């Protein structure tokens, strides 16, 4: 158990809909990262937050948005969903010192029909 | 640009044989290197990391990795492969910058054949 919690584990929805994925980082970790993984492919970095502020943005579509709340949990919002958005979405957290590693949640599998 | 390469999409090895999964990197400054493993429908699990010190790093499940600065490589190794080692392996580098500070390689699928 990495200590990173993601909900829901599975989500099936229709094209055009909107969903919210939730992540609770490990206790004490201030940084949260979101990644997308399609069909056992590589990891696509979406966005990173540190203590409530956006720190880095990767290949995140304009239809997607995220935020990190004062209690450090984070949400990834996906709107106007398309078939191609079907993927595993991972959240990860880390400490921001001592060159610490990322700890990953088990992911949220999104299926868009 | 900072990058991590894993030159092999797939590595096949017989059970009991040694295995190597290759990783090379291109970063400015000191590299902080990591290996992760991903089993089907699971999140990535941390295996080991190199920050400084001994070039041979030992990690979980009998894995080790050798840091080679001159060749800018960080290959993952295990003396005797198990069928249960079959998974997707990712090499990553952590950067000392304010922006995106983890860069992952594309992944290598390891198949250990009984």
mmCIF file of C-alpha atoms in Angstrom, chain B residues 18-112:
data_model
loop_
_atom_site.group_PDB
_atom_site.id
_atom_site.type_symbol
_atom_site.label_atom_id
_atom_site.label_comp_id
_atom_site.label_asym_id
_atom_site.label_seq_id
_atom_site.Cartn_x
_atom_site.Cartn_y
_atom_site.Cartn_z
ATOM 1 C CA UNK B 18 19.925 -13.127 -15.262
ATOM 2 C CA UNK B 19 17.947 -10.197 -16.583
ATOM 3 C CA UNK B 20 18.875 -6.668 -17.597
ATOM 4 C CA UNK B 21 16.508 -3.839 -18.462
ATOM 5 C CA UNK B 22 18.341 -0.897 -19.955
ATOM 6 C CA UNK B 23 17.960 2.797 -19.245
ATOM 7 C CA UNK B 24 19.930 5.810 -20.429
ATOM 8 C CA UNK B 25 19.359 9.410 -19.511
ATOM 9 C CA UNK B 26 20.182 12.885 -20.641
ATOM 10 C CA UNK B 27 20.002 15.562 -17.962
ATOM 11 C CA UNK B 28 21.957 18.589 -16.931
ATOM 12 C CA UNK B 29 23.274 18.510 -13.422
ATOM 13 C CA UNK B 30 23.216 15.578 -11.045
ATOM 14 C CA UNK B 31 20.784 12.834 -11.989
ATOM 15 C CA UNK B 32 18.500 11.295 -9.404
ATOM 16 C CA UNK B 33 17.396 8.012 -10.950
ATOM 17 C CA UNK B 34 14.559 5.649 -10.170
ATOM 18 C CA UNK B 35 13.099 2.337 -11.294
ATOM 19 C CA UNK B 36 9.435 1.448 -11.028
ATOM 20 C CA UNK B 37 7.497 -1.727 -11.822
ATOM 21 C CA UNK B 38 3.900 -1.936 -12.943
ATOM 22 C CA UNK B 39 1.882 -5.134 -12.792
ATOM 23 C CA UNK B 40 -1.310 -5.423 -14.879
ATOM 24 C CA UNK B 41 -4.045 -3.026 -13.803
ATOM 25 C CA UNK B 42 -1.969 -1.750 -10.892
ATOM 26 C CA UNK B 43 -0.181 1.455 -10.028
ATOM 27 C CA UNK B 44 3.551 1.862 -10.359
ATOM 28 C CA UNK B 45 5.594 0.497 -7.485
ATOM 29 C CA UNK B 46 8.940 1.952 -6.500
ATOM 30 C CA UNK B 47 11.849 -0.504 -6.821
ATOM 31 C CA UNK B 48 15.010 1.484 -6.130
ATOM 32 C CA UNK B 49 16.746 4.798 -6.563
ATOM 33 C CA UNK B 50 20.184 6.302 -7.010
ATOM 34 C CA UNK B 51 20.865 9.636 -5.388
ATOM 35 C CA UNK B 52 24.556 9.572 -4.604
ATOM 36 C CA UNK B 53 27.237 7.227 -3.331
ATOM 37 C CA UNK B 54 27.749 3.617 -4.322
ATOM 38 C CA UNK B 55 27.080 3.060 -8.009
ATOM 39 C CA UNK B 56 25.405 -0.271 -7.324
ATOM 40 C CA UNK B 57 22.007 0.199 -5.754
ATOM 41 C CA UNK B 58 20.000 -2.638 -4.267
ATOM 42 C CA UNK B 59 16.227 -2.552 -4.161
ATOM 43 C CA UNK B 60 13.085 -4.548 -3.654
ATOM 44 C CA UNK B 61 12.434 -8.137 -4.814
ATOM 45 C CA UNK B 62 16.141 -8.846 -5.439
ATOM 46 C CA UNK B 63 16.560 -6.142 -8.067
ATOM 47 C CA UNK B 64 19.628 -3.946 -8.324
ATOM 48 C CA UNK B 65 20.754 -1.211 -10.664
ATOM 49 C CA UNK B 66 24.121 0.094 -11.689
ATOM 50 C CA UNK B 67 24.703 3.790 -12.186
ATOM 51 C CA UNK B 68 27.319 4.563 -14.846
ATOM 52 C CA UNK B 69 28.031 8.255 -15.131
ATOM 53 C CA UNK B 70 30.330 8.038 -18.150
ATOM 54 C CA UNK B 71 27.753 6.066 -20.122
ATOM 55 C CA UNK B 72 24.800 7.962 -18.623
ATOM 56 C CA UNK B 73 23.097 4.674 -17.904
ATOM 57 C CA UNK B 74 21.159 3.123 -15.046
ATOM 58 C CA UNK B 75 20.446 -0.472 -16.014
ATOM 59 C CA UNK B 76 18.188 -2.638 -13.889
ATOM 60 C CA UNK B 77 19.426 -6.144 -13.143
ATOM 61 C CA UNK B 78 18.494 -9.302 -11.329
ATOM 62 C CA UNK B 79 20.724 -12.379 -11.045
ATOM 63 C CA UNK B 80 17.932 -14.935 -11.431
ATOM 64 C CA UNK B 81 14.606 -14.043 -13.030
ATOM 65 C CA UNK B 82 11.259 -15.301 -11.787
ATOM 66 C CA UNK B 83 8.081 -15.716 -13.812
ATOM 67 C CA UNK B 84 6.468 -13.329 -11.330
ATOM 68 C CA UNK B 85 8.916 -10.604 -12.433
ATOM 69 C CA UNK B 86 6.986 -10.327 -15.703
ATOM 70 C CA UNK B 87 5.701 -6.752 -15.765
ATOM 71 C CA UNK B 88 6.216 -3.303 -17.235
ATOM 72 C CA UNK B 89 9.310 -1.484 -15.972
ATOM 73 C CA UNK B 90 9.829 2.262 -16.020
ATOM 74 C CA UNK B 91 13.027 4.201 -15.516
ATOM 75 C CA UNK B 92 12.683 7.790 -14.303
ATOM 76 C CA UNK B 93 14.845 10.768 -13.458
ATOM 77 C CA UNK B 94 14.074 13.469 -10.939
ATOM 78 C CA UNK B 95 15.280 16.924 -11.833
ATOM 79 C CA UNK B 96 16.366 19.747 -9.604
ATOM 80 C CA UNK B 97 14.033 22.331 -10.996
ATOM 81 C CA UNK B 98 10.876 24.129 -10.075
ATOM 82 C CA UNK B 99 8.770 22.808 -12.915
ATOM 83 C CA UNK B 100 8.009 19.265 -13.964
ATOM 84 C CA UNK B 101 10.589 17.394 -12.013
ATOM 85 C CA UNK B 102 9.998 13.745 -12.883
ATOM 86 C CA UNK B 103 10.683 12.424 -16.372
ATOM 87 C CA UNK B 104 9.763 8.830 -17.172
ATOM 88 C CA UNK B 105 11.066 6.564 -19.873
ATOM 89 C CA UNK B 106 8.615 4.847 -22.230
ATOM 90 C CA UNK B 107 8.710 1.560 -20.352
ATOM 91 C CA UNK B 108 10.049 -1.915 -21.101
ATOM 92 C CA UNK B 109 7.876 -5.000 -20.954
ATOM 93 C CA UNK B 110 9.694 -7.895 -19.326
ATOM 94 C CA UNK B 111 8.502 -11.420 -19.996
ATOM 95 C CA UNK B 112 10.057 -14.229 -18.008
#
